Amino acid sequence: MLLLASLLLHCLPLAMGDYDICKSWVTTDEGPSWEFYACQPKAMSMKDYVTVKVEPAGITCGDPPERFCTHENPYLCSDECDASNPDLAHPPRLMFDKEDEGLATYWQSVTWSRYPSPLEANITLSWNKSIELTDDIVVTFEYGRPTIMMLEKSLDNGRTWHPYQYYAEDCMEAFNMPPRRVRDLSSTSANRVVCTEEYSRWAGSKKEKHVRFEVRDRFAIFAGPDLRNLDNLYTRLESAKGLKEFFTATDLRMKLLRPALGGTYVQRENLYKYFYAISNIEVTGRCKCNLHANLCSYKEGGLQCECEHNTTGQDCGKCKKNFRTRSWRAGSYLPLPNGSPNACAAAGSAFGNCECYGHSNRCSYIDFLNVVTCVSCKHNTRGQHCQHCRLGYYRNGSAELDDENVCIECNCNQIGSINDRCNETGHCECREGAAGPKCDDCLPSHYWRQGCFPNVCDDEYLLCQNGGTCYQNQRCLCPSGYQGVLCDQPLCQGEEGQACDPAPHAGPHLAALLGSGLLLWLAGCLGY
Ligand SMILES: *[C@@H]1O[C@H](CO)[C@@H](O)[C@H](O)[C@H]1NC(C)=O
Ligand SMILES: *[C@@H]1O[C@H](CO)[C@@H](O)[C@H](O)[C@H]1NC(C)=O
Ligand SMILES: *[C@@H]1O[C@H](CO)[C@@H](O)[C@H](O)[C@H]1NC(C)=O
Ligand SMILES: *[C@@H]1O[C@H](CO)[C@@H](O)[C@H](O)[C@H]1NC(C)=O
Ligand SMILES: *[C@@H]1O[C@H](CO)[C@@H](O)[C@H](O)[C@H]1NC(C)=O
Ligand SMILES: [Ca+2]
């Protein structure tokens, strides 16, 4: 196990110092006890814990070995990339290694030999953990920065992606967006996704190597240019909708869409000088622990908050078992300077022993009954302690009483059941003829048609006569010349009271006419 807290501290440009302890042992008038505070892990270099994926397959240079040139010296193409030679290989991990002074190690793509089809690459960084950015993302390009690229982020381990920032020499041409500089944003637009032209123009590949995602400039909107007024930043992070989340991600993806062109057009006769080369991706941030932990450690291949305040989970995102008297809440930076821990509470530790199993935050005293009872039980619970399920719900046998999933909807079929309630195993009460736990089936003696009706015919007891066939237990399809519910009557024609025609002849096919109205009429005709 690697304790990350010990790694950091030194030389971090933005050491937000507050909120670094979760609790302290204090002595008050009532004796010594713990006091709890909102707390968060220190910021650190997140590149040490990242997994990287480079796409498409075959985009990394060196297989087969390839020569390349530079924009500075396009006709001296003596450099070689060879994946099988450790000295000449440029695998993705070189974007995250520790470099010796002055010696850049870098990932490199193949050259643009397939021009004019685009030279594109995706570089995906995954942490399998929510992290909060605390400083700029800085990507270092050797041999020139891309003329078009974009940055995306995911908040759900790569299931969904959102644009984070667009970069182009010409934002209008590349993305049909007006160019903006992040430092020109205002307090209401600090979390806007912009297209910037600041990091894409040609300035000589040695001079301008960095592409930034500006976290500091955005913080500076609230904390001032030297980030001195962090109190204001923390206040805004708590109060401005979506602001905290804007700096949160589980994954980042760079889409490299067009390489550096050396400040001119693509020269088709020398495509060996067009490629991507990244020597470093610096991501500074902290584990997101919802202000319930000040340590984050690397365990079983992933980052994990060491949760305090009786919370648990990768991000301290829920209350520990038996600490769900109140529902879980994130800690808060407010009030300054120590914030609110919003700790989870043990059963019986709050509200004068009125246990609500975490389904309610409030209790109330009912005078005439002389009881304290939970108010507004959530999660479909009810009762003095929110210990029962609401009508129409039943107890989930495999869930603890303080589980959010403790009550499951009965889901009784509205037509087949008598009401929407069910017993402890989720079985509904069925109307006559209906069956199944949810009453959405019929007994074998019944057929379903907006409810269960007794079979008119079947293959055993209610056989269709005279060669008729039973249609879905609902009616007999009679051969011409026969009628009746079970085709047991010769066809009757003419006015009521007249004799039945013994000789079948051409007429409308009976099966087609067999609506229940006709059946009733026929029954009347036959004196039923
Ligand atoms: C990069 O990822 C996107 C999905 O967001 C995909 O559509 C695209 O084809 C990928 N590009 C390359 C070059 O793999
Ligand atoms: C991601 O982290 C979770 C929780 O720590 C772990 O269970 C899971 O195996 C990890 N997934 C991967 C792909 O590493
Ligand atoms: C968490 O629970 C322990 C008992 O297991 C208790 O000593 C501690 O004070 C609780 N912490 C908080 C913040 O409530
Ligand atoms: C019952 O509770 C368990 C444990 O919380 C949960 O995993 C499961 O999904 C619940 N079942 C249903 C049907 O909601
Ligand atoms: C619930 O109802 C079903 C169907 O009527 C029955 O089989 C089951 O025993 C009942 N369960 C309980 C706990 O009453
Ligand atoms: Ca490197």
Coordinates of C-alpha atoms and ligand atoms in Angstrom, one line a residue:
M1 CA 0.0 0.0 0.0
L2 CA 1.3 3.4 -1.0
L3 CA 0.4 6.3 1.2
L4 CA 0.0 9.1 -1.2
A5 CA -0.1 11.9 1.3
S6 CA 3.6 11.5 1.9
L7 CA 4.4 12.0 -1.7
L8 CA 3.2 15.4 -2.3
L9 CA 3.6 18.7 -0.6
H10 CA 6.9 19.7 -2.1
C11 CA 6.8 22.1 -5.0
L12 CA 3.1 22.1 -5.7
P13 CA 2.3 25.5 -7.0
L14 CA -1.2 25.5 -5.5
A15 CA -1.1 24.1 -2.0
M16 CA -4.6 24.8 -0.8
G17 CA -3.7 24.3 2.8
D18 CA -7.1 24.3 4.6
Y19 CA -9.3 21.4 5.3
D20 CA -6.5 19.0 5.9
I21 CA -7.6 17.5 9.1
C22 CA -10.8 15.5 9.6
K23 CA -11.0 15.6 13.4
S24 CA -9.1 16.6 16.5
W25 CA -9.3 15.7 20.2
V26 CA -10.4 18.8 22.1
T27 CA -11.1 19.6 25.7
T28 CA -14.3 21.4 26.4
D29 CA -16.2 22.3 29.6
E30 CA -17.8 18.9 29.3
G31 CA -14.5 17.1 29.1
P32 CA -12.4 15.9 26.2
S33 CA -14.0 14.7 23.0
W34 CA -13.5 14.6 19.2
E35 CA -14.4 17.5 17.1
F36 CA -14.9 16.9 13.4
Y37 CA -14.2 19.1 10.4
A38 CA -14.7 19.0 6.6
C39 CA -11.4 17.5 5.2
Q40 CA -9.9 16.7 1.8
P41 CA -6.7 14.9 0.6
K42 CA -3.8 17.0 -0.5
A43 CA -3.4 17.7 -4.2
M44 CA -0.8 15.5 -5.9
S45 CA 0.5 14.6 -9.3
M46 CA -2.2 12.3 -10.7
K47 CA -0.2 11.0 -13.6
D48 CA 1.4 8.4 -11.2
Y49 CA -1.9 6.6 -10.9
V50 CA -3.3 6.8 -14.4
T51 CA -3.9 4.1 -17.0
V52 CA -3.5 5.3 -20.5
K53 CA -5.0 4.0 -23.8
V54 CA -3.8 5.3 -27.2
E55 CA -6.0 4.7 -30.2
P56 CA -6.3 3.7 -33.0
A57 CA -4.2 0.6 -32.9
G58 CA -1.0 1.1 -34.8
I59 CA -0.8 4.9 -34.2
T60 CA 2.3 4.6 -32.1
C61 CA 5.4 4.8 -34.4
G62 CA 8.1 2.2 -34.8
D63 CA 6.3 -0.9 -36.0
P64 CA 7.6 -1.1 -38.7
P65 CA 10.5 1.2 -38.1
E66 CA 10.0 4.7 -39.6
R67 CA 12.2 7.7 -40.3
F68 CA 11.0 11.2 -39.4
C69 CA 12.2 14.8 -39.8
T70 CA 11.5 17.9 -37.9
H71 CA 10.1 21.2 -38.9
E72 CA 13.3 23.0 -38.0
N73 CA 15.3 20.8 -40.4
P74 CA 12.9 19.1 -42.8
Y75 CA 15.5 17.7 -45.2
L76 CA 17.6 16.0 -42.6
C77 CA 15.4 13.0 -41.9
S78 CA 17.9 11.0 -40.0
D79 CA 15.8 10.3 -36.9
E80 CA 14.3 6.9 -36.6
C81 CA 11.5 5.4 -34.5
D82 CA 11.9 1.6 -33.9
A83 CA 9.5 -0.1 -31.5
S84 CA 11.8 -3.1 -31.1
N85 CA 14.8 -1.0 -30.0
P86 CA 14.4 0.4 -26.5
D87 CA 16.6 3.4 -27.4
L88 CA 14.5 4.3 -30.4
A89 CA 11.0 3.3 -29.2
H90 CA 8.4 5.8 -28.1
P91 CA 5.7 3.9 -26.2
P92 CA 2.8 5.7 -24.4
R93 CA 4.2 5.3 -20.9
L94 CA 6.9 7.9 -21.8
M95 CA 4.2 10.5 -21.4
F96 CA 4.1 9.9 -17.7
D97 CA 7.6 8.9 -16.7
K98 CA 10.1 10.9 -14.6
E99 CA 12.6 12.5 -16.9
D100 CA 16.2 13.0 -16.2
E101 CA 17.2 16.7 -16.4
G102 CA 17.1 17.9 -20.0
L103 CA 16.4 14.5 -21.6
A104 CA 12.8 14.4 -22.9
T105 CA 11.3 11.0 -23.3
Y106 CA 8.1 10.9 -25.4
W107 CA 5.4 9.0 -27.0
Q108 CA 5.4 9.5 -30.7
S109 CA 2.8 8.7 -33.4
V110 CA 3.4 7.5 -37.0
T111 CA 4.0 10.2 -39.6
W112 CA 1.3 11.6 -41.9
S113 CA 2.3 9.3 -44.8
R114 CA -1.4 8.7 -45.5
Y115 CA -2.2 12.3 -46.2
P116 CA -4.8 13.6 -47.1
S117 CA -6.7 11.2 -44.9
P118 CA -6.5 12.8 -41.4
L119 CA -3.8 11.8 -38.9
E120 CA -5.9 11.4 -35.7
A121 CA -5.2 9.9 -32.3
N122 CA -7.1 9.5 -29.1
I123 CA -5.3 9.5 -25.8
T124 CA -7.5 8.4 -22.9
L125 CA -6.4 8.8 -19.3
S126 CA -8.4 6.8 -16.7
W127 CA -8.2 6.8 -12.9
N128 CA -11.2 4.6 -12.1
K129 CA -11.8 7.2 -9.4
S130 CA -13.3 10.7 -9.3
I131 CA -10.6 13.3 -9.0
E132 CA -10.8 17.1 -8.6
L133 CA -8.4 19.2 -10.6
T134 CA -6.5 21.7 -8.5
D135 CA -4.1 23.0 -11.1
D136 CA -3.6 23.3 -14.9
I137 CA -3.4 20.2 -17.0
V138 CA -0.2 20.7 -19.0
V139 CA 0.5 18.6 -22.1
T140 CA 4.0 19.0 -23.5
F141 CA 4.5 18.5 -27.2
E142 CA 7.9 17.9 -28.6
Y143 CA 8.2 18.9 -32.3
G144 CA 5.2 21.3 -32.3
R145 CA 1.7 21.4 -30.9
P146 CA -1.3 20.1 -32.8
T147 CA -3.1 22.7 -34.9
I148 CA -6.4 21.1 -34.0
M149 CA -7.3 19.1 -30.9
M150 CA -9.9 18.8 -28.2
L151 CA -10.1 17.7 -24.6
E152 CA -13.0 15.6 -23.3
K153 CA -13.8 14.4 -19.8
S154 CA -15.9 11.7 -18.3
L155 CA -17.5 11.6 -14.9
D156 CA -18.6 7.9 -15.0
N157 CA -15.5 5.9 -15.8
G158 CA -15.8 6.4 -19.5
R159 CA -19.4 5.6 -20.1
T160 CA -20.3 9.1 -21.2
W161 CA -18.1 11.9 -22.4
H162 CA -18.4 15.7 -22.4
P163 CA -16.4 18.3 -24.3
Y164 CA -14.0 20.1 -21.9
Q165 CA -12.0 22.4 -24.2
Y166 CA -11.4 22.9 -27.9
Y167 CA -8.0 24.0 -29.3
A168 CA -7.3 25.2 -32.8
E169 CA -5.3 27.7 -34.8
D170 CA -8.6 28.9 -36.2
C171 CA -11.5 28.0 -33.9
M172 CA -14.1 29.2 -36.4
E173 CA -12.7 27.0 -39.2
A174 CA -12.1 23.9 -37.0
F175 CA -15.1 23.9 -34.7
N176 CA -17.3 26.8 -35.8
M177 CA -16.8 28.4 -32.4
P178 CA -15.6 31.9 -31.7
P179 CA -12.2 31.9 -30.0
R180 CA -12.1 32.8 -26.3
R181 CA -9.4 33.1 -23.8
V182 CA -10.1 31.5 -20.4
R183 CA -8.6 34.4 -18.6
D184 CA -11.3 36.6 -20.1
L185 CA -14.1 34.5 -18.6
S186 CA -16.2 36.0 -15.8
S187 CA -17.6 34.6 -12.6
T188 CA -20.8 33.5 -14.3
S189 CA -19.0 31.8 -17.2
A190 CA -16.1 30.2 -15.3
N191 CA -17.3 26.7 -16.2
R192 CA -17.9 27.4 -19.8
V193 CA -16.5 25.1 -22.5
V194 CA -14.5 27.3 -24.8
C195 CA -12.4 27.1 -27.9
T196 CA -9.0 28.7 -27.5
E197 CA -6.4 29.6 -30.1
E198 CA -3.7 30.3 -27.5
Y199 CA -2.0 26.9 -27.7
S200 CA -2.2 25.9 -31.4
R201 CA -0.3 28.5 -33.4
W202 CA 3.2 27.9 -34.7
A203 CA 6.0 29.5 -32.7
G204 CA 8.8 27.1 -33.3
S205 CA 8.6 23.7 -31.8
K206 CA 11.3 24.4 -29.2
K207 CA 9.8 27.6 -28.0
E208 CA 6.1 26.8 -27.3
K209 CA 5.6 23.2 -26.2
H210 CA 2.7 23.5 -23.8
V211 CA -1.0 23.0 -24.2
R212 CA -2.9 23.9 -21.1
F213 CA -6.3 23.4 -19.6
E214 CA -6.5 26.4 -17.4
V215 CA -7.6 25.5 -13.9
R216 CA -5.7 28.3 -12.2
D217 CA -7.1 31.0 -14.5
R218 CA -10.6 29.8 -13.6
F219 CA -9.9 29.7 -9.9
A220 CA -8.4 33.2 -10.2
I221 CA -11.8 34.6 -11.3
F222 CA -12.8 34.0 -7.7
A223 CA -9.6 33.9 -5.7
G224 CA -7.8 36.8 -7.4
P225 CA -4.7 36.6 -9.6
D226 CA -2.4 35.3 -6.9
L227 CA -5.1 32.9 -5.6
R228 CA -4.9 34.6 -2.3
N229 CA -8.6 34.8 -1.6
L230 CA -9.2 31.1 -1.4
D231 CA -12.1 31.7 1.0
N232 CA -14.0 33.2 -1.8
L233 CA -13.2 30.3 -4.1
Y234 CA -14.4 27.8 -1.6
T235 CA -17.6 29.7 -1.0
R236 CA -18.2 29.8 -4.7
L237 CA -17.4 26.1 -5.2
E238 CA -20.1 25.3 -2.6
S239 CA -22.7 27.8 -3.9
A240 CA -22.3 28.1 -7.7
K241 CA -24.2 25.3 -9.5
G242 CA -22.1 22.9 -11.4
L243 CA -18.8 24.6 -10.6
K244 CA -17.3 21.9 -8.3
E245 CA -18.4 19.3 -10.8
F246 CA -16.7 21.2 -13.6
F247 CA -13.3 20.5 -12.1
T248 CA -14.2 16.8 -11.4
A249 CA -13.5 13.9 -13.7
T250 CA -12.8 10.2 -13.7
D251 CA -11.2 10.1 -17.2
L252 CA -9.8 12.6 -19.7
R253 CA -9.4 12.2 -23.4
M254 CA -7.3 14.1 -25.8
K255 CA -8.4 13.9 -29.4
L256 CA -5.5 14.9 -31.6
L257 CA -7.1 16.0 -34.8
R258 CA -4.3 17.6 -36.9
P259 CA -0.6 17.8 -36.2
A260 CA 1.7 20.8 -36.2
L261 CA 2.3 22.2 -39.7
G262 CA 5.3 24.4 -39.1
G263 CA 3.3 27.6 -39.7
T264 CA 2.5 26.8 -43.3
Y265 CA 0.5 24.5 -45.6
V266 CA 1.0 20.7 -45.7
Q267 CA 3.9 19.9 -47.9
R268 CA 3.0 16.7 -49.6
E269 CA 6.5 16.0 -50.8
N270 CA 7.7 15.7 -47.2
L271 CA 5.1 14.1 -45.0
Y272 CA 7.8 12.7 -42.6
K273 CA 7.7 15.9 -40.5
Y274 CA 4.1 15.7 -39.5
F275 CA 3.4 13.6 -36.4
Y276 CA 2.5 14.0 -32.7
A277 CA 5.1 13.6 -29.9
I278 CA 4.1 14.1 -26.3
S279 CA 6.7 14.0 -23.6
N280 CA 4.6 14.8 -20.5
I281 CA 1.0 15.1 -19.4
E282 CA 0.8 16.8 -16.0
V283 CA -2.5 16.4 -14.2
T284 CA -2.6 17.9 -10.7
G285 CA -5.5 17.1 -8.5
R286 CA -6.9 15.3 -5.5
C287 CA -9.1 12.4 -4.9
K288 CA -12.7 13.4 -4.6
C289 CA -13.7 12.2 -1.1
N290 CA -16.7 14.5 -0.6
L291 CA -14.8 16.3 2.2
H292 CA -14.9 13.1 4.3
A293 CA -11.2 12.0 4.1
N294 CA -7.8 13.6 4.1
L295 CA -6.0 10.6 2.8
C296 CA -6.3 8.7 -0.4
S297 CA -4.3 5.6 -1.0
Y298 CA -3.5 3.3 -3.8
K299 CA -5.0 -0.2 -3.0
E300 CA -5.8 -3.1 -5.2
G301 CA -4.9 -1.3 -8.4
G302 CA -7.0 1.8 -7.7
L303 CA -7.2 5.0 -5.7
Q304 CA -9.4 4.8 -2.6
C305 CA -10.4 7.5 -0.1
E306 CA -9.7 6.6 3.5
C307 CA -13.0 7.7 4.7
E308 CA -13.7 9.4 8.1
H309 CA -17.0 10.7 9.6
N310 CA -18.3 7.1 9.5
T311 CA -18.7 7.2 5.7
T312 CA -17.5 4.6 3.3
G313 CA -17.1 3.9 -0.4
Q314 CA -14.5 4.8 -3.0
D315 CA -15.5 8.5 -2.7
C316 CA -16.9 8.3 0.8
G317 CA -20.2 8.6 -0.9
K318 CA -22.4 6.8 1.6
C319 CA -22.8 6.1 5.3
K320 CA -21.3 3.1 6.9
K321 CA -23.6 0.3 8.0
N322 CA -25.3 1.2 11.3
F323 CA -24.5 4.9 10.7
R324 CA -27.5 5.7 8.6
T325 CA -29.6 7.5 11.1
R326 CA -29.3 10.5 8.9
S327 CA -29.0 10.4 5.2
W328 CA -25.6 10.8 3.7
R329 CA -24.4 14.2 2.8
A330 CA -21.1 15.5 1.4
G331 CA -19.1 17.7 3.8
S332 CA -19.1 21.4 3.0
Y333 CA -16.4 24.0 2.8
L334 CA -18.8 26.3 4.6
P335 CA -18.9 27.9 7.1
L336 CA -15.3 29.1 6.8
P337 CA -12.8 28.3 7.9
N338 CA -13.4 24.7 9.1
G339 CA -16.5 23.8 7.1
S340 CA -19.1 21.2 8.1
P341 CA -18.3 17.6 8.4
N342 CA -21.9 16.5 7.9
A343 CA -20.9 13.2 9.4
C344 CA -23.0 10.1 9.4
A345 CA -24.6 9.4 12.7
A346 CA -24.9 6.1 14.6
A347 CA -28.2 4.7 15.5
G348 CA -29.6 6.4 18.6
S349 CA -27.0 9.1 18.6
A350 CA -29.3 11.8 17.4
F351 CA -32.8 13.0 17.9
G352 CA -33.2 11.6 21.4
N353 CA -33.1 8.0 20.2
C354 CA -35.7 8.2 17.5
E355 CA -34.2 5.8 14.9
C356 CA -35.3 6.4 11.4
Y357 CA -32.9 4.0 9.7
G358 CA -31.6 6.9 7.5
H359 CA -34.9 7.4 5.7
S360 CA -35.7 10.7 7.4
N361 CA -33.8 13.6 8.8
R362 CA -36.5 14.8 11.1
C363 CA -38.4 13.6 14.1
S364 CA -41.4 15.1 15.7
Y365 CA -43.1 14.7 19.1
I366 CA -46.7 13.9 19.0
D367 CA -48.2 15.3 22.2
F368 CA -51.4 13.3 22.6
L369 CA -49.7 10.0 21.8
N370 CA -46.6 10.9 23.8
V371 CA -44.3 9.5 21.1
V372 CA -41.5 10.7 19.0
T373 CA -41.9 9.7 15.4
C374 CA -39.9 10.1 12.2
V375 CA -41.3 12.7 9.7
S376 CA -41.6 12.3 6.0
C377 CA -40.0 8.9 5.7
K378 CA -38.2 8.5 2.3
H379 CA -37.4 5.6 0.1
N380 CA -41.0 4.4 0.2
T381 CA -40.9 3.7 3.9
R382 CA -43.4 4.6 6.6
G383 CA -44.0 4.1 10.3
Q384 CA -42.7 5.6 13.5
H385 CA -39.2 4.6 12.7
C386 CA -39.6 4.4 8.9
Q387 CA -39.4 0.7 9.6
H388 CA -42.3 -0.4 7.4
C389 CA -42.9 -0.2 3.7
R390 CA -45.5 2.1 2.2
L391 CA -48.7 0.4 0.9
G392 CA -47.9 -0.9 -2.6
Y393 CA -44.3 -1.8 -1.5
Y394 CA -42.8 -4.8 0.2
R395 CA -39.7 -5.4 2.2
N396 CA -36.6 -6.4 0.2
G397 CA -35.5 -9.5 2.2
S398 CA -31.8 -9.2 1.3
A399 CA -31.6 -5.5 2.3
E400 CA -30.9 -4.1 5.7
L401 CA -33.5 -1.8 7.2
D402 CA -31.3 1.2 6.6
D403 CA -30.8 0.4 2.9
E404 CA -32.2 2.8 0.4
N405 CA -33.6 -0.3 -1.5
V406 CA -35.4 -1.7 1.4
C407 CA -38.8 -1.3 -0.1
I408 CA -39.6 -2.7 -3.5
E409 CA -42.7 -1.7 -5.5
C410 CA -45.4 -4.4 -5.6
N411 CA -46.1 -3.7 -9.3
C412 CA -49.4 -5.6 -9.2
N413 CA -51.1 -5.8 -12.6
Q414 CA -53.8 -3.2 -12.4
I415 CA -56.4 -5.3 -14.2
G416 CA -55.5 -8.7 -12.8
S417 CA -55.2 -7.7 -9.1
I418 CA -57.7 -6.6 -6.5
N419 CA -55.5 -3.7 -5.3
D420 CA -51.9 -2.6 -5.5
R421 CA -50.8 -4.2 -2.3
C422 CA -48.8 -7.3 -1.9
N423 CA -47.6 -9.6 0.8
E424 CA -44.0 -10.0 2.2
T425 CA -42.8 -12.0 -0.8
G426 CA -44.2 -9.5 -3.3
H427 CA -47.3 -11.6 -4.2
C428 CA -50.4 -9.6 -5.2
E429 CA -54.0 -10.5 -4.5
C430 CA -55.5 -11.7 -7.7
R431 CA -59.0 -11.3 -9.1
E432 CA -60.9 -14.5 -10.0
G433 CA -59.2 -16.3 -12.8
A434 CA -55.9 -14.3 -12.6
A435 CA -52.7 -15.9 -11.4
G436 CA -48.9 -15.3 -11.0
P437 CA -47.1 -13.2 -8.4
K438 CA -48.2 -10.0 -10.1
C439 CA -51.6 -11.3 -11.3
D440 CA -50.6 -10.7 -14.9
D441 CA -51.3 -14.3 -15.9
C442 CA -54.5 -16.4 -16.0
L443 CA -55.3 -19.8 -14.6
P444 CA -55.4 -22.5 -17.2
S445 CA -59.2 -22.4 -17.2
H446 CA -59.1 -18.7 -18.2
Y447 CA -57.8 -16.6 -21.0
W448 CA -56.4 -13.1 -20.9
R449 CA -58.1 -10.2 -22.7
Q450 CA -57.9 -7.1 -20.6
G451 CA -58.4 -9.4 -17.6
C452 CA -59.1 -13.1 -17.2
F453 CA -62.2 -14.6 -18.6
P454 CA -63.4 -18.2 -18.4
N455 CA -62.5 -20.3 -21.4
V456 CA -65.2 -20.6 -24.0
C457 CA -63.6 -23.6 -25.5
D458 CA -60.5 -25.8 -25.0
D459 CA -59.0 -29.1 -26.0
E460 CA -60.3 -31.1 -23.1
Y461 CA -63.7 -30.3 -21.7
L462 CA -65.2 -27.6 -23.9
L463 CA -64.5 -29.1 -27.3
C464 CA -65.7 -27.3 -30.5
Q465 CA -68.1 -29.6 -32.3
N466 CA -68.6 -30.5 -35.9
G467 CA -64.9 -29.8 -36.9
G468 CA -64.8 -26.4 -35.4
T469 CA -61.4 -25.1 -34.0
C470 CA -60.8 -23.4 -30.7
Y471 CA -59.3 -19.9 -31.2
Q472 CA -57.2 -18.9 -28.1
N473 CA -59.8 -20.3 -25.7
Q474 CA -62.0 -17.4 -26.7
R475 CA -64.3 -18.9 -29.3
C476 CA -64.9 -21.7 -31.7
L477 CA -64.2 -21.1 -35.4
C478 CA -67.0 -23.0 -37.0
P479 CA -67.1 -24.6 -40.4
S480 CA -69.7 -23.1 -42.7
G481 CA -73.1 -24.5 -41.9
Y482 CA -72.6 -24.6 -38.2
Q483 CA -73.0 -22.1 -35.5
G484 CA -73.4 -21.9 -31.7
V485 CA -70.8 -21.3 -29.1
L486 CA -69.4 -24.8 -29.7
C487 CA -70.5 -25.0 -33.3
D488 CA -73.1 -27.5 -32.2
Q489 CA -76.0 -26.0 -34.0
P490 CA -76.8 -26.0 -37.7
L491 CA -76.7 -22.6 -39.3
C492 CA -79.9 -20.6 -38.5
Q493 CA -81.0 -18.0 -41.1
G494 CA -83.8 -15.6 -41.5
E495 CA -86.1 -13.9 -39.1
E496 CA -86.6 -14.9 -35.5
G497 CA -88.9 -17.9 -35.1
Q498 CA -88.3 -19.2 -38.6
A499 CA -86.9 -22.6 -39.2
C500 CA -83.2 -23.2 -39.5
D501 CA -81.9 -23.9 -43.0
P502 CA -80.7 -27.4 -43.1
A503 CA -78.7 -27.0 -46.3
P504 CA -75.7 -24.8 -45.9
H505 CA -75.1 -22.6 -48.9
A506 CA -72.9 -19.7 -49.8
G507 CA -73.0 -16.9 -47.2
P508 CA -70.7 -14.8 -45.3
H509 CA -68.1 -17.0 -43.6
L510 CA -69.2 -17.5 -40.1
A511 CA -65.9 -17.3 -38.5
A512 CA -65.5 -13.7 -39.8
L513 CA -68.8 -12.7 -38.3
L514 CA -68.3 -14.3 -34.9
G515 CA -68.4 -11.3 -32.8
S516 CA -70.0 -11.6 -29.4
G517 CA -73.0 -9.5 -30.6
L518 CA -73.7 -12.0 -33.3
L519 CA -73.3 -14.9 -30.8
L520 CA -75.9 -13.3 -28.5
W521 CA -78.2 -12.8 -31.4
L522 CA -77.7 -16.4 -32.5
A523 CA -78.3 -17.5 -28.9
G524 CA -81.6 -15.6 -28.9
C525 CA -82.5 -17.1 -32.3
L526 CA -82.0 -20.6 -30.9
G527 CA -84.0 -19.9 -27.9
Y528 CA -81.2 -20.0 -25.4
Ligands
LIG1 C1 -11.6 8.7 -30.9 O1 -12.8 8.4 -30.1 C2 -14.0 8.7 -30.7 C3 -15.1 8.4 -29.7 O2 -15.3 9.5 -28.9 C4 -14.2 7.9 -31.9 O3 -15.4 8.2 -32.5 C5 -13.0 8.1 -32.8 O4 -13.1 7.2 -33.9 C6 -11.7 7.9 -32.1 N1 -10.6 8.2 -33.0 C7 -9.7 7.4 -33.3 C8 -8.6 7.9 -34.2 O5 -9.6 6.3 -32.8
LIG2 C1 -12.1 0.2 -10.2 O1 -12.2 0.5 -8.8 C2 -13.1 -0.4 -8.1 C3 -13.2 0.0 -6.7 O2 -12.0 0.3 -6.1 C4 -12.6 -1.8 -8.3 O3 -13.5 -2.7 -7.6 C5 -12.6 -2.2 -9.8 O4 -12.0 -3.5 -9.9 C6 -11.7 -1.2 -10.5 N1 -11.8 -1.4 -11.9 C7 -10.7 -1.5 -12.7 C8 -11.0 -1.7 -14.1 O5 -9.6 -1.3 -12.3
LIG3 C1 -17.9 7.2 14.1 O1 -18.2 6.0 14.9 C2 -17.3 5.8 15.9 C3 -17.7 4.5 16.6 O2 -17.5 3.5 15.8 C4 -17.3 7.0 16.9 O3 -16.4 6.8 17.9 C5 -16.9 8.2 16.1 O4 -17.0 9.4 17.0 C6 -17.9 8.4 14.9 N1 -17.4 9.6 14.1 C7 -18.3 10.5 13.8 C8 -17.7 11.6 13.0 O5 -19.4 10.5 14.1
LIG4 C1 -32.6 -5.7 -2.6 O1 -31.5 -5.2 -1.8 C2 -30.3 -5.5 -2.3 C3 -29.2 -5.0 -1.3 O2 -29.3 -3.6 -1.2 C4 -30.1 -4.9 -3.7 O3 -28.8 -5.3 -4.2 C5 -31.2 -5.4 -4.6 O4 -31.1 -4.8 -5.9 C6 -32.6 -5.2 -4.0 N1 -33.6 -5.8 -4.8 C7 -34.4 -5.1 -5.5 C8 -35.4 -6.0 -6.3 O5 -34.5 -3.9 -5.5
LIG5 C1 -47.6 -14.5 -0.2 O1 -48.6 -14.9 -1.1 C2 -48.3 -16.1 -1.9 C3 -49.4 -16.4 -2.9 O2 -50.6 -16.2 -2.3 C4 -48.1 -17.3 -0.9 O3 -47.7 -18.4 -1.6 C5 -47.0 -16.9 0.1 O4 -46.9 -17.9 1.0 C6 -47.3 -15.6 0.8 N1 -46.2 -15.3 1.6 C7 -46.3 -14.8 2.8 C8 -45.1 -14.6 3.6 O5 -47.4 -14.7 3.3
CA6 CA 8.4 11.8 -20.7

